[in-house]
GROMACS .gro file of C-alpha atoms in nm:
model
  429
    1MET     CA    1   2.676   2.887  -2.934
    2LYS     CA    2   2.803   2.532  -3.024
    3CYS     CA    3   2.963   2.493  -2.684
    4PHE     CA    4   2.650   2.610  -2.510
    5LYS     CA    5   2.439   2.324  -2.671
    6ILE     CA    6   2.677   2.077  -2.592
    7LEU     CA    7   2.691   2.207  -2.220
    8LEU     CA    8   2.285   2.214  -2.222
    9PHE     CA    9   2.290   1.852  -2.377
   10ALA     CA   10   2.542   1.747  -2.095
   11VAL     CA   11   2.316   1.911  -1.815
   12CYS     CA   12   2.003   1.726  -1.962
   13ILE     CA   13   2.210   1.411  -1.948
   14HIS     CA   14   2.299   1.440  -1.590
   15ILE     CA   15   1.945   1.540  -1.470
   16SER     CA   16   1.825   1.224  -1.669
   17LEU     CA   17   2.033   1.005  -1.503
   18ALA     CA   18   1.990   1.172  -1.130
   19THR     CA   19   1.621   1.121  -1.164
   20LYS     CA   20   1.623   0.746  -1.209
   21LEU     CA   21   1.513   0.498  -0.934
   22LYS     CA   22   1.791   0.231  -0.868
   23GLU     CA   23   1.679  -0.131  -0.843
   24ARG     CA   24   1.764  -0.257  -0.459
   25PHE     CA   25   1.616  -0.600  -0.472
   26SER     CA   26   1.443  -0.843  -0.736
   27TRP     CA   27   1.276  -1.178  -0.720
   28LYS     CA   28   1.188  -1.424  -0.988
   29GLU     CA   29   0.985  -1.604  -0.723
   30VAL     CA   30   0.948  -1.551  -0.351
   31SER     CA   31   1.178  -1.769  -0.103
   32TYR     CA   32   1.172  -1.755   0.263
   33ALA     CA   33   1.402  -1.792   0.553
   34TRP     CA   34   1.305  -2.128   0.669
   35THR     CA   35   1.408  -2.276   0.991
   36SER     CA   36   1.529  -2.569   0.846
   37ASP     CA   37   1.510  -2.776   0.505
   38GLN     CA   38   1.252  -3.016   0.679
   39GLN     CA   39   1.023  -2.705   0.765
   40LYS     CA   40   1.031  -2.620   0.390
   41THR     CA   41   0.972  -2.962   0.249
   42GLU     CA   42   0.674  -3.018   0.495
   43ALA     CA   43   0.521  -2.668   0.379
   44ILE     CA   44   0.568  -2.789   0.030
   45THR     CA   45   0.429  -3.129   0.083
   46ASP     CA   46   0.117  -2.995   0.291
   47GLY     CA   47   0.036  -2.723   0.019
   48ARG     CA   48   0.129  -2.449   0.254
   49TYR     CA   49   0.390  -2.320   0.032
   50LYS     CA   50   0.360  -2.278  -0.337
   51SER     CA   51   0.619  -2.058  -0.454
   52GLU     CA   52   0.445  -1.936  -0.767
   53ASN     CA   53   0.146  -1.817  -0.554
   54ASN     CA   54   0.345  -1.579  -0.332
   55LEU     CA   55   0.344  -1.223  -0.469
   56ILE     CA   56   0.488  -0.921  -0.290
   57LEU     CA   57   0.245  -0.635  -0.262
   58GLY     CA   58   0.327  -0.405  -0.010
   59LEU     CA   59   0.630  -0.209   0.167
   60ASP     CA   60   0.772   0.024   0.409
   61VAL     CA   61   1.095   0.105   0.581
   62TRP     CA   62   1.222   0.128   0.958
   63LYS     CA   63   1.602   0.132   1.014
   64ASP     CA   64   1.750  -0.162   0.859
   65LYS     CA   65   1.423  -0.345   0.810
   66LEU     CA   66   1.257  -0.335   0.483
   67PHE     CA   67   0.906  -0.479   0.550
   68ILE     CA   68   0.735  -0.662   0.246
   69THR     CA   69   0.368  -0.799   0.258
   70VAL     CA   70   0.282  -1.093   0.068
   71PRO     CA   71  -0.124  -1.125   0.068
   72ARG     CA   72  -0.280  -1.460   0.073
   73TRP     CA   73  -0.436  -1.420  -0.271
   74LYS     CA   74  -0.405  -1.777  -0.372
   75SER     CA   75  -0.330  -2.103  -0.156
   76GLY     CA   76   0.032  -2.162  -0.059
   77VAL     CA   77   0.141  -1.825   0.088
   78ALA     CA   78   0.385  -1.926   0.365
   79SER     CA   79   0.401  -1.600   0.553
   80SER     CA   80   0.208  -1.264   0.479
   81LEU     CA   81   0.394  -1.001   0.703
   82ASN     CA   82   0.789  -1.034   0.640
   83TYR     CA   83   1.097  -0.825   0.599
   84VAL     CA   84   1.448  -0.832   0.467
   85ASN     CA   85   1.745  -0.651   0.606
   86LEU     CA   86   1.856  -0.351   0.389
   87SER     CA   87   2.231  -0.429   0.465
   88SER     CA   88   2.190  -0.755   0.250
   89THR     CA   89   2.409  -0.786  -0.040
   90GLU     CA   90   2.173  -1.062  -0.222
   91GLN     CA   91   1.977  -0.957  -0.528
   92SER     CA   92   1.693  -1.177  -0.383
   93PRO     CA   93   1.700  -1.220  -0.039
   94SER     CA   94   1.477  -1.470   0.134
   95LEU     CA   95   1.177  -1.316   0.335
   96ILE     CA   96   1.204  -1.329   0.714
   97PRO     CA   97   0.824  -1.361   0.875
   98TYR     CA   98   0.783  -1.094   1.113
   99PRO     CA   99   0.771  -1.101   1.405
  100SER     CA  100   0.771  -1.475   1.395
  101TRP     CA  101   0.669  -1.777   1.181
  102GLU     CA  102   0.392  -1.876   1.440
  103THR     CA  103   0.238  -1.520   1.409
  104ASN     CA  104   0.215  -1.564   1.020
  105THR     CA  105   0.087  -1.923   1.050
  106VAL     CA  106  -0.286  -1.973   0.958
  107PHE     CA  107  -0.485  -2.210   1.195
  108ALA     CA  108  -0.842  -2.261   1.048
  109ASP     CA  109  -1.116  -2.526   1.051
  110VAL     CA  110  -1.336  -2.506   0.746
  111SER     CA  111  -1.683  -2.599   0.882
  112LYS     CA  112  -1.935  -2.368   0.729
  113GLY     CA  113  -2.085  -2.296   0.415
  114PRO     CA  114  -2.043  -2.033   0.138
  115GLU     CA  115  -2.117  -1.649   0.245
  116ARG     CA  116  -2.015  -1.331   0.088
  117LEU     CA  117  -1.797  -1.151   0.327
  118GLY     CA  118  -1.587  -0.941   0.130
  119GLY     CA  119  -1.285  -0.957  -0.143
  120ARG     CA  120  -1.225  -0.845  -0.487
  121ALA     CA  121  -1.580  -0.823  -0.686
  122ASP     CA  122  -1.436  -1.074  -0.925
  123ALA     CA  123  -1.350  -1.324  -0.659
  124PRO     CA  124  -1.575  -1.606  -0.574
  125SER     CA  125  -1.788  -1.603  -0.245
  126ALA     CA  126  -1.621  -1.645   0.079
  127GLN     CA  127  -1.658  -1.929   0.324
  128VAL     CA  128  -1.691  -1.848   0.697
  129VAL     CA  129  -1.439  -2.029   0.885
  130ASN     CA  130  -1.402  -2.101   1.237
  131GLY     CA  131  -1.058  -1.948   1.301
  132GLN     CA  132  -0.828  -2.066   1.559
  133LEU     CA  133  -0.567  -1.781   1.560
  134HIS     CA  134  -0.253  -1.877   1.755
  135ASP     CA  135  -0.281  -1.535   1.946
  136ASN     CA  136  -0.394  -1.177   1.896
  137ALA     CA  137  -0.065  -1.097   1.699
  138SER     CA  138  -0.184  -1.344   1.428
  139ILE     CA  139  -0.139  -1.221   1.058
  140ILE     CA  140  -0.370  -1.367   0.809
  141SER     CA  141  -0.334  -1.159   0.527
  142THR     CA  142  -0.217  -0.795   0.478
  143PHE     CA  143  -0.164  -0.598   0.164
  144ARG     CA  144  -0.046  -0.251   0.315
  145ILE     CA  145   0.135  -0.168   0.632
  146GLN     CA  146   0.264   0.174   0.765
  147VAL     CA  147   0.553   0.235   0.985
  148ASP     CA  148   0.461   0.577   1.205
  149GLU     CA  149   0.673   0.847   1.374
  150CYS     CA  150   0.661   0.653   1.705
  151ASP     CA  151   0.802   0.333   1.581
  152ARG     CA  152   0.507   0.143   1.545
  153LEU     CA  153   0.408  -0.087   1.255
  154TRP     CA  154   0.040  -0.071   1.172
  155VAL     CA  155  -0.069  -0.358   0.981
  156MET     CA  156  -0.413  -0.383   0.794
  157ASP     CA  157  -0.522  -0.768   0.833
  158CYS     CA  158  -0.820  -0.814   0.585
  159GLY     CA  159  -0.854  -1.153   0.751
  160LEU     CA  160  -0.913  -1.338   0.424
  161ALA     CA  161  -0.705  -1.630   0.272
  162ASP     CA  162  -0.724  -1.789  -0.094
  163ILE     CA  163  -0.893  -1.452  -0.220
  164LEU     CA  164  -0.870  -1.574  -0.575
  165GLY     CA  165  -0.950  -1.938  -0.506
  166GLU     CA  166  -1.186  -2.044  -0.250
  167PRO     CA  167  -1.195  -1.743  -0.023
  168LYS     CA  168  -1.203  -1.817   0.359
  169LEU     CA  169  -1.254  -1.545   0.636
  170ILE     CA  170  -1.014  -1.665   0.892
  171ALA     CA  171  -1.075  -1.362   1.117
  172LYS     CA  172  -1.264  -1.037   1.082
  173PRO     CA  173  -1.041  -0.738   0.933
  174ALA     CA  174  -0.858  -0.582   1.198
  175LEU     CA  175  -0.552  -0.335   1.256
  176VAL     CA  176  -0.260  -0.507   1.407
  177ILE     CA  177   0.002  -0.290   1.566
  178PHE     CA  178   0.355  -0.376   1.664
  179ASP     CA  179   0.628  -0.172   1.867
  180LEU     CA  180   0.902  -0.211   1.642
  181ASN     CA  181   1.168  -0.156   1.920
  182THR     CA  182   1.056  -0.460   2.109
  183ASP     CA  183   0.881  -0.670   1.810
  184THR     CA  184   0.573  -0.717   2.033
  185LEU     CA  185   0.216  -0.672   1.987
  186ILE     CA  186   0.064  -0.324   2.100
  187ARG     CA  187  -0.286  -0.381   2.020
  188ARG     CA  188  -0.532  -0.565   1.776
  189TYR     CA  189  -0.823  -0.389   1.699
  190THR     CA  190  -1.110  -0.585   1.525
  191PHE     CA  191  -1.349  -0.378   1.311
  192SER     CA  192  -1.704  -0.383   1.397
  193ASP     CA  193  -1.991  -0.492   1.167
  194SER     CA  194  -2.107  -0.120   1.127
  195ASP     CA  195  -1.759  -0.063   0.972
  196VAL     CA  196  -1.809  -0.278   0.684
  197VAL     CA  197  -2.069  -0.333   0.404
  198GLN     CA  198  -2.127  -0.601   0.138
  199ASN     CA  199  -1.819  -0.612  -0.087
  200SER     CA  200  -1.604  -0.438   0.160
  201PHE     CA  201  -1.224  -0.477   0.107
  202LEU     CA  202  -1.005  -0.312   0.367
  203ALA     CA  203  -0.644  -0.339   0.249
  204ASN     CA  204  -0.482   0.001   0.313
  205VAL     CA  205  -0.388   0.207   0.608
  206ILE     CA  206  -0.237   0.554   0.652
  207VAL     CA  207  -0.154   0.653   0.999
  208ASP     CA  208  -0.197   1.030   1.103
  209VAL     CA  209   0.009   1.121   1.430
  210PRO     CA  210  -0.009   1.467   1.577
  211LYS     CA  211   0.345   1.607   1.664
  212GLN     CA  212   0.482   1.445   1.956
  213GLN     CA  213   0.130   1.292   2.056
  214CYS     CA  214   0.177   0.918   1.975
  215ASP     CA  215  -0.132   0.822   2.175
  216ASN     CA  216  -0.353   1.060   1.974
  217ALA     CA  217  -0.313   0.869   1.632
  218TYR     CA  218  -0.560   0.820   1.385
  219ALA     CA  219  -0.567   0.548   1.091
  220TYR     CA  220  -0.755   0.613   0.787
  221VAL     CA  221  -0.863   0.272   0.633
  222PRO     CA  222  -1.001   0.318   0.255
  223ASP     CA  223  -1.270   0.070   0.149
  224LEU     CA  224  -1.194   0.009  -0.222
  225GLY     CA  225  -1.483  -0.242  -0.261
  226GLY     CA  226  -1.745  -0.086  -0.011
  227TYR     CA  227  -1.658   0.281  -0.141
  228GLY     CA  228  -1.596   0.475   0.188
  229VAL     CA  229  -1.326   0.523   0.457
  230VAL     CA  230  -1.311   0.402   0.797
  231VAL     CA  231  -1.141   0.608   1.063
  232TYR     CA  232  -0.979   0.445   1.357
  233SER     CA  233  -0.878   0.654   1.701
  234PHE     CA  234  -0.605   0.474   1.902
  235LYS     CA  235  -0.711   0.705   2.194
  236GLU     CA  236  -1.035   0.620   2.205
  237ASN     CA  237  -1.005   0.276   2.061
  238LYS     CA  238  -1.312   0.307   1.845
  239SER     CA  239  -1.380   0.362   1.469
  240TRP     CA  240  -1.626   0.494   1.225
  241ARG     CA  241  -1.727   0.485   0.888
  242VAL     CA  242  -1.720   0.769   0.651
  243LYS     CA  243  -1.932   0.799   0.314
  244HIS     CA  244  -1.878   1.020   0.027
  245ASN     CA  245  -1.936   1.039  -0.326
  246TYR     CA  246  -1.586   1.093  -0.418
  247PHE     CA  247  -1.481   0.761  -0.279
  248HIS     CA  248  -1.650   0.559  -0.558
  249PHE     CA  249  -1.484   0.472  -0.899
  250ASP     CA  250  -1.503   0.646  -1.228
  251PRO     CA  251  -1.714   0.466  -1.451
  252LEU     CA  252  -1.498   0.616  -1.753
  253GLU     CA  253  -1.157   0.526  -1.601
  254GLY     CA  254  -1.211   0.139  -1.526
  255ASP     CA  255  -1.005   0.017  -1.810
  256PHE     CA  256  -0.664  -0.108  -1.774
  257LEU     CA  257  -0.361  -0.230  -2.002
  258VAL     CA  258  -0.070  -0.344  -1.788
  259GLY     CA  259   0.198  -0.594  -1.924
  260GLY     CA  260   0.019  -0.696  -2.201
  261VAL     CA  261  -0.307  -0.757  -2.000
  262ASN     CA  262  -0.617  -0.576  -2.059
  263PHE     CA  263  -0.870  -0.596  -1.768
  264GLN     CA  264  -1.163  -0.374  -1.611
  265TRP     CA  265  -1.168  -0.287  -1.240
  266THR     CA  266  -1.426  -0.100  -1.037
  267ASP     CA  267  -1.209  -0.047  -0.737
  268GLY     CA  268  -1.281   0.273  -0.519
  269VAL     CA  269  -1.100   0.469  -0.308
  270PHE     CA  270  -0.752   0.322  -0.240
  271GLY     CA  271  -0.474   0.534  -0.271
  272MET     CA  272  -0.443   0.791   0.039
  273ALA     CA  273  -0.167   1.052   0.160
  274LEU     CA  274  -0.113   1.304   0.462
  275GLY     CA  275  -0.033   1.662   0.349
  276LYS     CA  276   0.220   1.874   0.559
  277GLN     CA  277   0.116   1.910   0.915
  278THR     CA  278   0.057   2.250   1.075
  279ASN     CA  279   0.164   2.312   1.431
  280GLU     CA  280  -0.187   2.256   1.547
  281GLY     CA  281  -0.168   1.897   1.387
  282THR     CA  282  -0.416   1.975   1.098
  283ARG     CA  283  -0.333   1.857   0.742
  284ASP     CA  284  -0.503   1.769   0.428
  285VAL     CA  285  -0.557   1.415   0.358
  286TYR     CA  286  -0.529   1.338  -0.007
  287PHE     CA  287  -0.704   1.038  -0.159
  288HIS     CA  288  -0.840   0.898  -0.481
  289ALA     CA  289  -0.996   0.584  -0.618
  290LEU     CA  290  -0.790   0.326  -0.813
  291ALA     CA  291  -1.042   0.320  -1.097
  292SER     CA  292  -0.995   0.707  -1.166
  293THR     CA  293  -0.748   0.973  -1.264
  294LYS     CA  294  -0.882   1.242  -1.021
  295GLU     CA  295  -0.731   1.345  -0.688
  296PHE     CA  296  -0.936   1.472  -0.406
  297SER     CA  297  -0.876   1.610  -0.058
  298VAL     CA  298  -1.027   1.652   0.292
  299PRO     CA  299  -0.884   1.807   0.615
  300ASN     CA  300  -0.783   1.549   0.863
  301TYR     CA  301  -1.027   1.745   1.147
  302VAL     CA  302  -1.308   1.643   0.941
  303LEU     CA  303  -1.231   1.272   0.930
  304GLN     CA  304  -1.139   1.291   1.303
  305ASN     CA  305  -1.474   1.428   1.429
  306GLU     CA  306  -1.709   1.143   1.413
  307THR     CA  307  -2.008   1.362   1.416
  308ARG     CA  308  -1.893   1.571   1.147
  309ALA     CA  309  -1.738   1.296   0.922
  310THR     CA  310  -2.058   1.081   0.949
  311SER     CA  311  -2.298   1.360   0.869
  312PRO     CA  312  -2.500   1.380   0.552
  313GLN     CA  313  -2.367   1.747   0.528
  314ASN     CA  314  -2.031   1.668   0.511
  315TYR     CA  315  -2.022   1.666   0.111
  316ASN     CA  316  -1.859   2.027   0.099
  317ASP     CA  317  -1.585   1.954   0.340
  318PHE     CA  318  -1.420   1.720   0.032
  319LYS     CA  319  -1.246   1.913  -0.250
  320LEU     CA  320  -1.160   1.804  -0.616
  321VAL     CA  321  -0.771   1.893  -0.616
  322GLY     CA  322  -0.720   1.801  -1.002
  323ASP     CA  323  -0.680   1.517  -1.256
  324ARG     CA  324  -0.375   1.323  -1.357
  325GLY     CA  325  -0.478   1.298  -1.711
  326VAL     CA  326  -0.531   1.009  -1.959
  327ASN     CA  327  -0.422   0.655  -1.807
  328GLY     CA  328  -0.335   0.829  -1.498
  329GLN     CA  329  -0.466   0.573  -1.266
  330SER     CA  330  -0.285   0.527  -0.937
  331THR     CA  331  -0.263   0.269  -0.663
  332ALA     CA  332  -0.051   0.456  -0.384
  333GLU     CA  333   0.084   0.802  -0.329
  334ALA     CA  334   0.300   0.979  -0.061
  335VAL     CA  335   0.375   1.328   0.048
  336HIS     CA  336   0.741   1.421   0.130
  337GLU     CA  337   0.668   1.709   0.397
  338LYS     CA  338   1.030   1.886   0.343
  339THR     CA  339   0.961   1.942  -0.027
  340ASN     CA  340   0.574   1.944  -0.038
  341VAL     CA  341   0.580   1.700  -0.288
  342LEU     CA  342   0.336   1.428  -0.373
  343PHE     CA  343   0.457   1.118  -0.538
  344TYR     CA  344   0.227   0.874  -0.706
  345THR     CA  345   0.223   0.555  -0.914
  346GLN     CA  346   0.098   0.536  -1.266
  347VAL     CA  347  -0.010   0.185  -1.320
  348ASN     CA  348  -0.104   0.239  -1.694
  349LYS     CA  349   0.213   0.409  -1.775
  350ASP     CA  350   0.482   0.176  -1.585
  351SER     CA  351   0.589   0.517  -1.413
  352ILE     CA  352   0.598   0.739  -1.116
  353GLY     CA  353   0.486   1.090  -1.114
  354CYS     CA  354   0.510   1.396  -0.878
  355TRP     CA  355   0.342   1.720  -0.798
  356ASN     CA  356   0.426   2.004  -0.573
  357ILE     CA  357   0.112   2.068  -0.334
  358ASN     CA  358   0.197   2.417  -0.341
  359LYS     CA  359   0.101   2.444  -0.720
  360GLU     CA  360  -0.209   2.413  -0.911
  361PHE     CA  361  -0.290   2.049  -0.993
  362ASN     CA  362  -0.273   2.031  -1.364
  363LEU     CA  363  -0.076   1.846  -1.630
  364ASP     CA  364   0.176   2.140  -1.678
  365LYS     CA  365   0.257   2.110  -1.297
  366GLN     CA  366   0.289   1.727  -1.290
  367GLY     CA  367   0.633   1.573  -1.317
  368LEU     CA  368   0.767   1.224  -1.432
  369VAL     CA  369   1.022   1.094  -1.171
  370ASP     CA  370   1.086   0.759  -1.355
  371SER     CA  371   0.942   0.536  -1.622
  372ASP     CA  372   1.051   0.179  -1.702
  373GLY     CA  373   0.849  -0.091  -1.940
  374THR     CA  374   1.050  -0.361  -1.744
  375ALA     CA  375   1.120  -0.257  -1.376
  376LEU     CA  376   0.802  -0.073  -1.325
  377VAL     CA  377   0.546  -0.293  -1.432
  378PHE     CA  378   0.236  -0.226  -1.204
  379PRO     CA  379   0.402  -0.006  -0.963
  380ASN     CA  380   0.212  -0.116  -0.653
  381ASP     CA  381   0.335   0.062  -0.344
  382LEU     CA  382   0.519   0.349  -0.268
  383LYS     CA  383   0.677   0.505   0.055
  384ILE     CA  384   0.898   0.756   0.183
  385ASP     CA  385   1.159   0.674   0.470
  386ARG     CA  386   1.293   0.895   0.734
  387ASN     CA  387   1.630   0.957   0.509
  388ASP     CA  388   1.426   1.124   0.248
  389ASN     CA  389   1.433   0.822  -0.006
  390LEU     CA  390   1.151   0.730  -0.220
  391TRP     CA  391   1.092   0.354  -0.204
  392ILE     CA  392   0.861   0.161  -0.500
  393LEU     CA  393   0.761  -0.178  -0.508
  394SER     CA  394   0.646  -0.321  -0.854
  395ASP     CA  395   0.492  -0.668  -0.891
  396ARG     CA  396   0.323  -0.742  -1.234
  397LEU     CA  397  -0.016  -0.819  -1.050
  398PRO     CA  398  -0.238  -0.812  -1.339
  399VAL     CA  399  -0.026  -1.094  -1.499
  400TYR     CA  400  -0.040  -1.299  -1.170
  401MET     CA  401  -0.395  -1.253  -1.131
  402TYR     CA  402  -0.524  -1.322  -1.501
  403LYS     CA  403  -0.227  -1.512  -1.672
  404LYS     CA  404   0.092  -1.668  -1.524
  405LEU     CA  405   0.403  -1.515  -1.425
  406ASP     CA  406   0.711  -1.636  -1.608
  407PRO     CA  407   0.932  -1.813  -1.325
  408GLU     CA  408   1.254  -1.726  -1.545
  409GLN     CA  409   1.208  -1.360  -1.517
  410TYR     CA  410   1.246  -1.129  -1.246
  411ASN     CA  411   0.869  -1.032  -1.157
  412TYR     CA  412   0.906  -0.853  -0.816
  413ARG     CA  413   1.127  -0.549  -0.781
  414ILE     CA  414   1.182  -0.286  -0.512
  415LEU     CA  415   1.349   0.031  -0.628
  416SER     CA  416   1.472   0.351  -0.433
  417GLY     CA  417   1.621   0.706  -0.472
  418PRO     CA  418   1.689   1.021  -0.280
  419ILE     CA  419   1.395   1.263  -0.343
  420ASN     CA  420   1.612   1.547  -0.385
  421GLU     CA  421   1.766   1.406  -0.695
  422LEU     CA  422   1.445   1.227  -0.820
  423ILE     CA  423   1.272   1.577  -0.844
  424LEU     CA  424   1.570   1.742  -1.008
  425GLY     CA  425   1.456   1.918  -1.332
  426THR     CA  426   1.084   1.861  -1.301
  427PRO     CA  427   0.796   2.068  -1.230
  428CYS     CA  428   0.783   1.928  -0.866
  429GLU     CA  429   1.129   2.099  -0.779
   0.00000   0.00000   0.00000
C-alpha cells in the first residue's frame, strides 16, 4: 500500500510537470531589428520610438515565423506587425517588421478637429486624420492576426494610432491579407460605414476556410465596443454586420483584478473560436464577451448567410454553451480539432483553461492547463499551430494601461507546449 502511494505521488508529479507551458521568449521592453543605428537614433529623436510604449499583444505561428503584434496604444510604436524567428536562441530577440519597415511606417497629416470614431470607451475622442498611406499594404495598428490553412496572414487593422493618448484615425478599419509564401499583399478590404457603429472597436479576426476551398473563406470580426460581429466573404469581397444580445457584456462581470490593478471594463464580444469542421464545411463558432464568464455558439452557416444572419429572427440560432465560473473572464480561445479541446485564457486567474467540446460545459468538465502568477499575468492571446502546440502571449496590459511597467522586470512572455501533454490528467483529455 505504501509503495502504491509513492507510485501514485510520482505519477501526479509527472503529470504536473508535463502540463506546464514552457517559456520561449520574454522581454523587459520591446526592441526592433533596426536597419542601422542611425535609423534607431532618428526614430527616438523624432518620437517615433519610445521603448516603454511598445506592448506586444497578439501572435500566430507559420513555419519558422512567430508573428507578434504591437498595437499603437500610445505614441512611439515603431512597428505594429512583426515577427521573430522560432529558431532564434535569444531570450529577447528584436522584432522584425513584416513584411517591411515601409509597410509599418505611418504617414499622416493631422489637420482636422476631434470626432468620435472608435476605440476603447475609456479613451479620449479620436481625431480625423488625412491619412497618407504608403500603399494598400500599410499597417497602422493591429491587435490580432490569424494565419489560415492557405498560407495567408489575415491582419485586422483598426486604423487608430495613439489610442490611449490623442487618438488619430489614420485609416478606416480594414482587413489586410498577405501571401506568406511570397510576403506580398493579396488584398486590403476596408470596412464600410454600415459595418461600424459609435464606439466600434474591431481588433480581432477569426478565419473560417472550408476544406480545400481557399477562395471561399470567411472572416469573423468581433466588435467589442459596438457589441456586434462583422462577417466578411473573401469570395464575394463584401461584409455584413450581425447583431445579437449575446454579443454584449455581462454587467455583473466587468470587475477585474490583474497584476495588483483593479479596473472595470465593458468590453463585449472578443474571444472567438472555430469548432470541428464537418465534411460539408459546417461547424460551430464559439464566442464570448471579454467582460463575461459565459460561452456561446452559433453555426457558421448562419453567420455566412447574410439574409439569415442580419434578420431580427436570428435569435434562436445562437445558443448558450455554459459558464466558466467566478473570475472566468477570457480574452482569447481556440479549438484543437484533433482532440476536440477548446483552450481559453483566464485573465483574472493568471491561467489557461480547457474544455472538451464533446462534454457538458460545466465546472466539473473544465480543466486547468497552467497557472502562474508571474509568467501568466494577463494572458492576452492564444493560438494553436500546425504541429499541435499551444501558444500563449502574456503582457501585463492593465499595468501598462493604468500604472507603469517596470523596465527592470520581464513584462512580456510567449510560452508554448504540446497539446497532448498539456491536457494529460485534466478533464479535457
